[in-house]
Amino acid sequence: MPQLGLLPGRAWTVLLGLLRPPPGALCIRAVRSHSQVAEALIASQLKPHQEKSNFTIKTPKGTRDLSPQQMVVREKILDVVVSCFKRHGAKGLDTPAFELKDFDIAGQFDPMIPDAECLKIMCEILSGLHLGDFLIKISWKDVRHEMVVKKGLAPEVADRIGDYVQCHGGISLVEQMFQDPRLSQNKQALEGLGDLKLLFEYLTLFGVAEKVSFDLSLARGLDYYTGVIYEAVLLQTPVHAEEEPLNMGSVAAGGRYDGLVGMFDPRGHKVPCVGLSIGVERIFSIVEQRIKTFGEKIRTTETQVFVATPQKNFLQERLKLIAELWDAGIKAELMYKNNPKLLPQLHYCENMGIPLVVIIGEQELKEGVIKLRSVASREEVAIKRENLVAEIQKRLSES
């Protein structure tokens, strides 16, 4: 709860210093409190009667500033995504991508094992984000090329392809196409269907086969895909039971791209690859809209304990107490005033969603205890000073 009161000229100097990263540093917007400090400086220093500045601070094209509430939502999304990647053995790599989080498996491996894991990862992330029901559509680049794109097919085969393009399903549909003599005569198509059958067997073992549907109507617009392609879409629950779930748009996609790395290798060395991309920006927009719709309140801090006092001249005791909490790894804060009134301190905890308050005053200091208050229930108990940290940690672990 910083109190800012700089002179106008100095305010702009500080502001520009915050906005300009040191040489060679990676500039990540809205990290820590820089954006909040800048916003507070501008609001407190630019008065109506003051002269307007001769320059304008603009957000770089293709980016946007995020409020503290938006940052909380975004960090939660990224935490789910990154935690899942690490759970599957991923190594970190930073690139200038703004909108996507990617997971890629490179190397020569047995067919469909890495592909199945990528689809499993996609299911874990979408389930962990609690976005609602979803479906992953998969198809095959070579099957589409040989069966749909390539010219010169006999009319009866083209008609048969049209029937399958309108169909979607699991391994039963793959087996149906596998047994169709008019389709299985094509070698590449037959190999693709064989791999898809193997893929569904692995997906069944991973427990996610019901979330994946083979769909020949799926078309990824990138030429570098060489095998299986997939796309995850959110489904809106229909109003009537007999209706089909509605497609709310793609939130993740990927596929196999065995030839892409070789395009950038001077020696043309080919490295088989399969991967997926999570549409973080689209997911963020969906979650943000739902929060607005349902009026959900977002905590902007992770503070667990607030150090308060009802009396004057207790700043030193509060500072010593909060240092004990910090040293114990407890997230704590206090009001930056020498003699704050108790009621504003308690109101602040309620507004910020801080679960616990420790209160120290003359009586507590004399008896060697600290009052521990639950913000939700407003119940208070006296805890011996030496037992305070352990009691707080116990309550936090139980919450």
Short mmCIF file of C-alpha atoms in Angstrom, two decimals:
data_model
loop_
_atom_site.label_atom_id
_atom_site.label_comp_id
_atom_site.label_asym_id
_atom_site.label_seq_id
_atom_site.Cartn_x
_atom_site.Cartn_y
_atom_site.Cartn_z
CA MET A 1 0.00 0.00 0.00
CA PRO A 2 2.62 2.61 -1.03
CA GLN A 3 1.85 6.31 -0.68
CA LEU A 4 3.32 8.23 -3.64
CA GLY A 5 3.92 11.95 -3.51
CA LEU A 6 6.67 13.01 -5.90
CA LEU A 7 7.09 16.41 -7.54
CA PRO A 8 5.83 16.55 -11.16
CA GLY A 9 9.26 16.80 -12.77
CA ARG A 10 10.72 14.06 -10.66
CA ALA A 11 7.64 11.92 -11.23
CA TRP A 12 8.24 11.87 -14.98
CA THR A 13 11.92 11.07 -14.41
CA VAL A 14 11.03 8.10 -12.25
CA LEU A 15 8.32 7.01 -14.67
CA LEU A 16 10.63 7.07 -17.66
CA GLY A 17 13.25 5.21 -15.67
CA LEU A 18 10.73 2.47 -14.95
CA LEU A 19 9.59 2.25 -18.54
CA ARG A 20 13.13 2.06 -19.95
CA PRO A 21 14.79 -1.33 -19.28
CA PRO A 22 18.56 -1.54 -18.73
CA PRO A 23 20.72 -2.48 -21.75
CA GLY A 24 20.38 -6.13 -22.70
CA ALA A 25 17.49 -6.76 -20.31
CA LEU A 26 14.36 -8.62 -21.30
CA CYS A 27 11.39 -6.26 -20.97
CA ILE A 28 8.26 -8.02 -19.74
CA ARG A 29 5.30 -5.66 -19.35
CA ALA A 30 3.27 -5.53 -16.18
CA VAL A 31 5.73 -7.66 -14.21
CA ARG A 32 5.88 -6.98 -10.49
CA SER A 33 4.55 -3.50 -9.81
CA HIS A 34 6.06 -1.32 -12.56
CA SER A 35 2.77 -0.78 -14.38
CA GLN A 36 0.97 -0.08 -11.10
CA VAL A 37 3.62 2.46 -10.08
CA ALA A 38 3.44 4.13 -13.47
CA GLU A 39 -0.36 4.26 -13.31
CA ALA A 40 -0.27 5.74 -9.80
CA LEU A 41 2.32 8.34 -10.78
CA ILE A 42 0.33 9.49 -13.79
CA ALA A 43 -2.93 9.64 -11.84
CA SER A 44 -1.44 11.54 -8.91
CA GLN A 45 0.84 13.94 -10.76
CA LEU A 46 -1.06 14.96 -13.90
CA LYS A 47 -3.62 17.50 -12.68
CA PRO A 48 -6.12 19.29 -14.96
CA HIS A 49 -4.40 22.66 -14.50
CA GLN A 50 -0.96 21.37 -15.44
CA GLU A 51 0.49 21.73 -18.90
CA LYS A 52 0.14 18.76 -21.20
CA SER A 53 3.23 16.76 -22.04
CA ASN A 54 4.76 17.14 -25.49
CA PHE A 55 5.01 13.38 -25.91
CA THR A 56 2.61 10.45 -25.61
CA ILE A 57 3.33 7.07 -24.07
CA LYS A 58 1.94 4.39 -26.37
CA THR A 59 1.65 0.64 -26.04
CA PRO A 60 3.74 -1.15 -28.72
CA LYS A 61 1.69 -2.52 -31.59
CA GLY A 62 0.63 -6.11 -31.14
CA THR A 63 0.75 -5.84 -27.34
CA ARG A 64 -1.43 -4.47 -24.57
CA ASP A 65 -1.10 -3.49 -20.94
CA LEU A 66 -2.72 -5.75 -18.38
CA SER A 67 -4.35 -4.70 -15.13
CA PRO A 68 -3.50 -6.51 -11.86
CA GLN A 69 -6.72 -8.51 -12.17
CA GLN A 70 -5.87 -9.50 -15.74
CA MET A 71 -2.36 -10.48 -14.72
CA VAL A 72 -3.75 -12.86 -12.07
CA VAL A 73 -5.95 -14.57 -14.66
CA ARG A 74 -3.14 -14.77 -17.20
CA GLU A 75 -0.63 -16.15 -14.70
CA LYS A 76 -3.07 -18.86 -13.62
CA ILE A 77 -3.53 -19.92 -17.24
CA LEU A 78 0.21 -19.97 -17.88
CA ASP A 79 0.82 -21.87 -14.65
CA VAL A 80 -1.54 -24.66 -15.76
CA VAL A 81 0.11 -24.82 -19.18
CA VAL A 82 3.74 -24.68 -18.02
CA SER A 83 3.14 -27.10 -15.12
CA CYS A 84 1.71 -29.64 -17.55
CA PHE A 85 4.65 -29.21 -19.93
CA LYS A 86 7.12 -29.77 -17.08
CA ARG A 87 5.17 -32.79 -15.87
CA HIS A 88 5.85 -34.33 -19.27
CA GLY A 89 9.59 -33.62 -19.14
CA ALA A 90 9.73 -30.39 -21.15
CA LYS A 91 12.79 -28.15 -21.24
CA GLY A 92 12.24 -24.39 -21.31
CA LEU A 93 12.92 -22.27 -24.40
CA ASP A 94 12.15 -18.55 -24.66
CA THR A 95 11.17 -17.12 -28.06
CA PRO A 96 9.55 -13.83 -29.16
CA ALA A 97 6.10 -15.47 -29.36
CA PHE A 98 3.34 -13.41 -27.71
CA GLU A 99 0.26 -15.58 -28.18
CA LEU A 100 1.28 -19.23 -27.99
CA LYS A 101 2.77 -21.74 -25.62
CA ASP A 102 4.34 -24.60 -27.55
CA PHE A 103 5.34 -28.17 -26.70
CA ASP A 104 7.37 -30.08 -29.26
CA ILE A 105 8.98 -33.53 -29.38
CA ALA A 106 11.91 -33.87 -31.79
CA GLY A 107 13.77 -37.02 -32.75
CA GLN A 108 13.39 -40.45 -34.31
CA PHE A 109 10.92 -42.51 -32.28
CA ASP A 110 8.51 -45.39 -32.84
CA PRO A 111 5.27 -44.40 -34.62
CA MET A 112 2.48 -42.55 -32.80
CA ILE A 113 3.94 -42.63 -29.26
CA PRO A 114 5.00 -38.94 -29.20
CA ASP A 115 1.86 -37.98 -31.15
CA ALA A 116 -0.35 -39.64 -28.54
CA GLU A 117 1.47 -37.87 -25.71
CA CYS A 118 0.91 -34.48 -27.37
CA LEU A 119 -2.82 -35.16 -27.50
CA LYS A 120 -2.75 -36.31 -23.87
CA ILE A 121 -1.01 -33.04 -22.90
CA MET A 122 -3.64 -31.03 -24.74
CA CYS A 123 -6.40 -32.87 -22.85
CA GLU A 124 -4.70 -32.32 -19.49
CA ILE A 125 -4.31 -28.58 -20.07
CA LEU A 126 -7.86 -27.98 -21.29
CA SER A 127 -9.27 -30.05 -18.42
CA GLY A 128 -7.07 -28.20 -15.91
CA LEU A 129 -8.25 -24.81 -17.14
CA HIS A 130 -11.91 -25.75 -16.50
CA LEU A 131 -13.09 -24.17 -19.74
CA GLY A 132 -15.98 -26.59 -20.15
CA ASP A 133 -16.45 -29.46 -22.58
CA PHE A 134 -14.02 -29.71 -25.47
CA LEU A 135 -13.22 -31.94 -28.43
CA ILE A 136 -9.96 -32.59 -30.26
CA LYS A 137 -10.42 -33.18 -33.97
CA ILE A 138 -7.68 -35.11 -35.74
CA SER A 139 -7.04 -35.88 -39.37
CA TRP A 140 -4.14 -36.89 -41.57
CA LYS A 141 -2.28 -34.66 -43.99
CA ASP A 142 -1.53 -37.43 -46.52
CA VAL A 143 -5.01 -38.92 -46.28
CA ARG A 144 -6.53 -35.56 -47.12
CA HIS A 145 -4.05 -35.02 -49.94
CA GLU A 146 -4.55 -38.41 -51.51
CA MET A 147 -8.30 -38.63 -50.96
CA VAL A 148 -9.54 -35.05 -51.19
CA VAL A 149 -7.03 -32.74 -52.85
CA LYS A 150 -5.54 -34.91 -55.57
CA LYS A 151 -7.33 -34.70 -58.91
CA GLY A 152 -8.37 -37.43 -61.30
CA LEU A 153 -10.30 -39.72 -58.93
CA ALA A 154 -13.12 -41.79 -60.33
CA PRO A 155 -16.59 -40.29 -59.75
CA GLU A 156 -17.72 -43.15 -57.47
CA VAL A 157 -14.58 -42.77 -55.29
CA ALA A 158 -15.08 -39.02 -55.06
CA ASP A 159 -18.68 -39.61 -53.95
CA ARG A 160 -17.48 -42.07 -51.32
CA ILE A 161 -14.93 -39.54 -50.05
CA GLY A 162 -17.69 -36.97 -49.70
CA ASP A 163 -19.57 -39.38 -47.44
CA TYR A 164 -16.54 -39.80 -45.15
CA VAL A 165 -15.72 -36.09 -45.04
CA GLN A 166 -19.12 -35.54 -43.43
CA CYS A 167 -18.45 -38.23 -40.82
CA HIS A 168 -16.55 -38.01 -37.57
CA GLY A 169 -15.84 -40.50 -34.83
CA GLY A 170 -13.25 -42.60 -33.06
CA ILE A 171 -11.43 -45.79 -33.86
CA SER A 172 -14.62 -47.38 -35.26
CA LEU A 173 -14.68 -44.82 -38.09
CA VAL A 174 -11.00 -45.41 -38.80
CA GLU A 175 -11.60 -49.17 -38.98
CA GLN A 176 -14.61 -48.61 -41.26
CA MET A 177 -12.48 -46.60 -43.69
CA PHE A 178 -9.65 -49.10 -43.31
CA GLN A 179 -11.95 -51.90 -44.57
CA ASP A 180 -13.42 -49.91 -47.46
CA PRO A 181 -11.86 -51.45 -50.63
CA ARG A 182 -12.39 -48.29 -52.64
CA LEU A 183 -10.24 -46.33 -50.16
CA SER A 184 -7.70 -48.88 -48.99
CA GLN A 185 -6.25 -49.34 -52.49
CA ASN A 186 -4.23 -46.13 -52.06
CA LYS A 187 -0.90 -46.95 -50.37
CA GLN A 188 -0.35 -43.60 -48.63
CA ALA A 189 -3.93 -43.40 -47.43
CA LEU A 190 -3.69 -46.97 -46.13
CA GLU A 191 -0.50 -46.18 -44.20
CA GLY A 192 -2.09 -43.07 -42.72
CA LEU A 193 -5.17 -44.95 -41.59
CA GLY A 194 -2.99 -47.65 -40.06
CA ASP A 195 -1.11 -45.09 -38.01
CA LEU A 196 -4.37 -43.45 -36.94
CA LYS A 197 -5.64 -46.81 -35.71
CA LEU A 198 -2.45 -47.24 -33.68
CA LEU A 199 -2.81 -43.70 -32.36
CA PHE A 200 -6.32 -44.39 -31.07
CA GLU A 201 -5.06 -47.52 -29.32
CA TYR A 202 -2.51 -45.40 -27.43
CA LEU A 203 -5.10 -42.70 -26.68
CA THR A 204 -7.33 -45.39 -25.17
CA LEU A 205 -4.48 -46.45 -22.88
CA PHE A 206 -3.96 -42.79 -21.89
CA GLY A 207 -7.66 -42.52 -21.05
CA VAL A 208 -8.43 -39.67 -23.47
CA ALA A 209 -9.79 -41.43 -26.55
CA GLU A 210 -13.32 -40.17 -25.86
CA LYS A 211 -12.06 -36.58 -26.19
CA VAL A 212 -10.60 -37.19 -29.67
CA SER A 213 -12.54 -37.49 -32.91
CA PHE A 214 -11.29 -38.40 -36.38
CA ASP A 215 -12.65 -35.75 -38.72
CA LEU A 216 -11.67 -35.53 -42.39
CA SER A 217 -13.22 -32.07 -42.65
CA LEU A 218 -10.37 -30.70 -40.53
CA ALA A 219 -7.89 -28.71 -42.61
CA ARG A 220 -4.83 -27.01 -41.16
CA GLY A 221 -3.64 -24.27 -43.50
CA LEU A 222 0.11 -24.80 -43.05
CA ASP A 223 2.03 -26.70 -45.72
CA TYR A 224 4.75 -28.00 -43.40
CA TYR A 225 2.50 -30.60 -41.73
CA THR A 226 3.41 -34.08 -42.91
CA GLY A 227 1.26 -36.48 -40.87
CA VAL A 228 -1.35 -36.33 -38.14
CA ILE A 229 -2.94 -32.91 -37.57
CA TYR A 230 -5.24 -31.91 -34.74
CA GLU A 231 -7.22 -28.99 -33.38
CA ALA A 232 -9.01 -28.54 -30.03
CA VAL A 233 -12.33 -26.71 -29.90
CA LEU A 234 -14.56 -25.72 -27.00
CA LEU A 235 -18.11 -26.98 -27.11
CA GLN A 236 -21.11 -25.01 -25.90
CA THR A 237 -23.76 -27.07 -24.13
CA PRO A 238 -26.90 -27.15 -26.30
CA VAL A 239 -30.21 -25.82 -25.01
CA HIS A 240 -32.08 -28.97 -26.03
CA ALA A 241 -30.87 -32.51 -25.40
CA GLU A 242 -31.35 -33.59 -29.01
CA GLU A 243 -29.08 -30.84 -30.35
CA GLU A 244 -25.41 -31.27 -31.17
CA PRO A 245 -22.84 -29.37 -29.04
CA LEU A 246 -21.90 -26.04 -30.63
CA ASN A 247 -18.31 -25.29 -31.67
CA MET A 248 -17.03 -22.17 -29.86
CA GLY A 249 -13.72 -21.97 -31.72
CA SER A 250 -10.20 -23.37 -31.65
CA VAL A 251 -8.07 -22.98 -28.50
CA ALA A 252 -5.18 -25.32 -29.35
CA ALA A 253 -3.73 -27.07 -32.39
CA GLY A 254 -0.74 -28.98 -33.67
CA GLY A 255 0.52 -31.89 -35.69
CA ARG A 256 3.51 -33.64 -37.17
CA TYR A 257 6.05 -31.67 -39.21
CA ASP A 258 8.94 -33.98 -40.10
CA GLY A 259 10.37 -31.75 -42.82
CA LEU A 260 10.33 -28.31 -41.20
CA VAL A 261 13.66 -28.44 -39.34
CA GLY A 262 15.48 -29.57 -42.46
CA MET A 263 14.32 -26.43 -44.28
CA PHE A 264 16.50 -24.35 -41.96
CA ASP A 265 19.46 -26.72 -41.74
CA PRO A 266 22.21 -25.83 -44.26
CA ARG A 267 22.93 -29.53 -44.70
CA GLY A 268 19.25 -30.41 -45.00
CA HIS A 269 19.37 -32.75 -42.01
CA LYS A 270 15.83 -33.92 -41.28
CA VAL A 271 14.57 -34.16 -37.70
CA PRO A 272 11.13 -35.74 -37.19
CA CYS A 273 8.97 -33.48 -35.00
CA VAL A 274 5.49 -33.38 -33.56
CA GLY A 275 4.06 -30.67 -31.34
CA LEU A 276 1.19 -28.58 -30.13
CA SER A 277 0.42 -24.92 -29.49
CA ILE A 278 -1.90 -23.56 -26.80
CA GLY A 279 -3.77 -20.40 -27.78
CA VAL A 280 -3.11 -18.52 -24.54
CA GLU A 281 -4.50 -15.21 -25.79
CA ARG A 282 -7.77 -16.76 -26.97
CA ILE A 283 -8.16 -18.72 -23.73
CA PHE A 284 -7.41 -15.56 -21.75
CA SER A 285 -10.14 -13.67 -23.63
CA ILE A 286 -12.65 -16.47 -22.98
CA VAL A 287 -11.86 -16.64 -19.25
CA GLU A 288 -11.88 -12.85 -18.94
CA GLN A 289 -15.30 -12.63 -20.58
CA ARG A 290 -16.72 -15.29 -18.26
CA ILE A 291 -15.39 -13.45 -15.21
CA LYS A 292 -17.14 -10.28 -16.36
CA THR A 293 -20.35 -12.16 -17.11
CA PHE A 294 -20.57 -13.81 -13.70
CA GLY A 295 -19.08 -10.90 -11.74
CA GLU A 296 -16.33 -13.02 -10.21
CA LYS A 297 -13.96 -11.18 -7.86
CA ILE A 298 -10.26 -11.71 -8.51
CA ARG A 299 -7.62 -11.45 -5.81
CA THR A 300 -4.70 -9.38 -7.07
CA THR A 301 -2.26 -10.37 -4.31
CA GLU A 302 -1.31 -13.61 -2.58
CA THR A 303 -0.97 -12.02 0.86
CA GLN A 304 -1.79 -14.55 3.59
CA VAL A 305 -1.43 -12.42 6.74
CA PHE A 306 -1.87 -8.74 7.53
CA VAL A 307 -0.03 -7.25 10.51
CA ALA A 308 -2.26 -4.72 12.29
CA THR A 309 -2.42 -2.69 15.48
CA PRO A 310 -5.22 -0.78 17.23
CA GLN A 311 -2.89 1.68 18.97
CA LYS A 312 -0.34 4.38 18.28
CA ASN A 313 3.45 4.10 18.42
CA PHE A 314 3.56 0.40 17.50
CA LEU A 315 5.34 0.67 14.15
CA GLN A 316 8.56 -0.91 15.45
CA GLU A 317 6.68 -3.88 16.91
CA ARG A 318 4.79 -4.35 13.65
CA LEU A 319 8.02 -4.23 11.66
CA LYS A 320 9.65 -6.85 13.91
CA LEU A 321 6.58 -9.06 13.67
CA ILE A 322 6.24 -8.88 9.92
CA ALA A 323 9.96 -9.63 9.53
CA GLU A 324 9.40 -12.88 11.49
CA LEU A 325 6.60 -13.83 9.14
CA TRP A 326 8.62 -13.03 6.01
CA ASP A 327 11.60 -15.01 7.32
CA ALA A 328 9.28 -17.99 7.83
CA GLY A 329 8.14 -17.79 4.19
CA ILE A 330 4.71 -16.37 5.02
CA LYS A 331 3.30 -13.80 2.60
CA ALA A 332 2.48 -10.77 4.72
CA GLU A 333 1.97 -7.03 4.50
CA LEU A 334 1.15 -4.03 6.68
CA MET A 335 -0.14 -0.49 6.28
CA TYR A 336 2.60 2.03 5.54
CA LYS A 337 1.59 4.45 8.28
CA ASN A 338 3.02 5.12 11.73
CA ASN A 339 -0.33 5.20 13.49
CA PRO A 340 -3.07 3.63 11.37
CA LYS A 341 -6.57 3.16 12.72
CA LEU A 342 -7.69 -0.44 13.18
CA LEU A 343 -10.93 -0.30 11.19
CA PRO A 344 -9.31 0.73 7.86
CA GLN A 345 -6.79 -2.08 8.32
CA LEU A 346 -9.53 -4.66 8.78
CA HIS A 347 -11.54 -3.26 5.85
CA TYR A 348 -8.47 -3.52 3.66
CA CYS A 349 -8.12 -7.21 4.53
CA GLU A 350 -11.75 -7.87 3.65
CA ASN A 351 -11.50 -6.02 0.34
CA MET A 352 -8.26 -7.76 -0.65
CA GLY A 353 -9.34 -11.23 0.46
CA ILE A 354 -6.50 -11.61 2.99
CA PRO A 355 -7.49 -14.58 5.19
CA LEU A 356 -5.67 -13.81 8.46
CA VAL A 357 -4.81 -10.77 10.58
CA VAL A 358 -2.31 -10.65 13.44
CA ILE A 359 -2.97 -7.85 15.90
CA ILE A 360 -0.45 -6.50 18.38
CA GLY A 361 -1.10 -3.82 21.01
CA GLU A 362 -0.14 -2.86 24.54
CA GLN A 363 -2.03 -5.70 26.21
CA GLU A 364 -0.68 -8.32 23.79
CA LEU A 365 2.86 -7.05 24.21
CA LYS A 366 2.54 -7.15 28.00
CA GLU A 367 1.17 -10.74 28.02
CA GLY A 368 3.57 -12.06 25.37
CA VAL A 369 0.78 -13.02 22.97
CA ILE A 370 -0.52 -12.03 19.55
CA LYS A 371 -4.17 -11.95 18.52
CA LEU A 372 -4.85 -14.05 15.44
CA ARG A 373 -8.03 -13.05 13.64
CA SER A 374 -9.90 -14.91 10.90
CA VAL A 375 -11.12 -12.33 8.41
CA ALA A 376 -14.00 -14.53 7.21
CA SER A 377 -15.44 -15.47 10.62
CA ARG A 378 -14.04 -12.47 12.56
CA GLU A 379 -13.07 -14.84 15.37
CA GLU A 380 -9.98 -13.92 17.40
CA VAL A 381 -7.74 -16.09 19.56
CA ALA A 382 -4.64 -15.20 21.61
CA ILE A 383 -1.52 -17.12 20.54
CA LYS A 384 1.79 -17.14 22.37
CA ARG A 385 4.34 -15.16 20.40
CA GLU A 386 6.70 -18.13 20.04
CA ASN A 387 3.88 -20.31 18.64
CA LEU A 388 2.48 -17.76 16.18
CA VAL A 389 4.34 -18.86 13.04
CA ALA A 390 3.49 -22.54 13.57
CA GLU A 391 -0.19 -21.72 14.16
CA ILE A 392 -0.37 -19.58 11.01
CA GLN A 393 1.30 -22.26 8.92
CA LYS A 394 -1.12 -24.86 10.30
CA ARG A 395 -4.15 -22.76 9.40
CA LEU A 396 -2.86 -21.98 5.93
CA SER A 397 -2.21 -25.67 5.23
CA GLU A 398 -5.76 -26.52 6.28
CA SER A 399 -7.41 -23.83 4.16
#
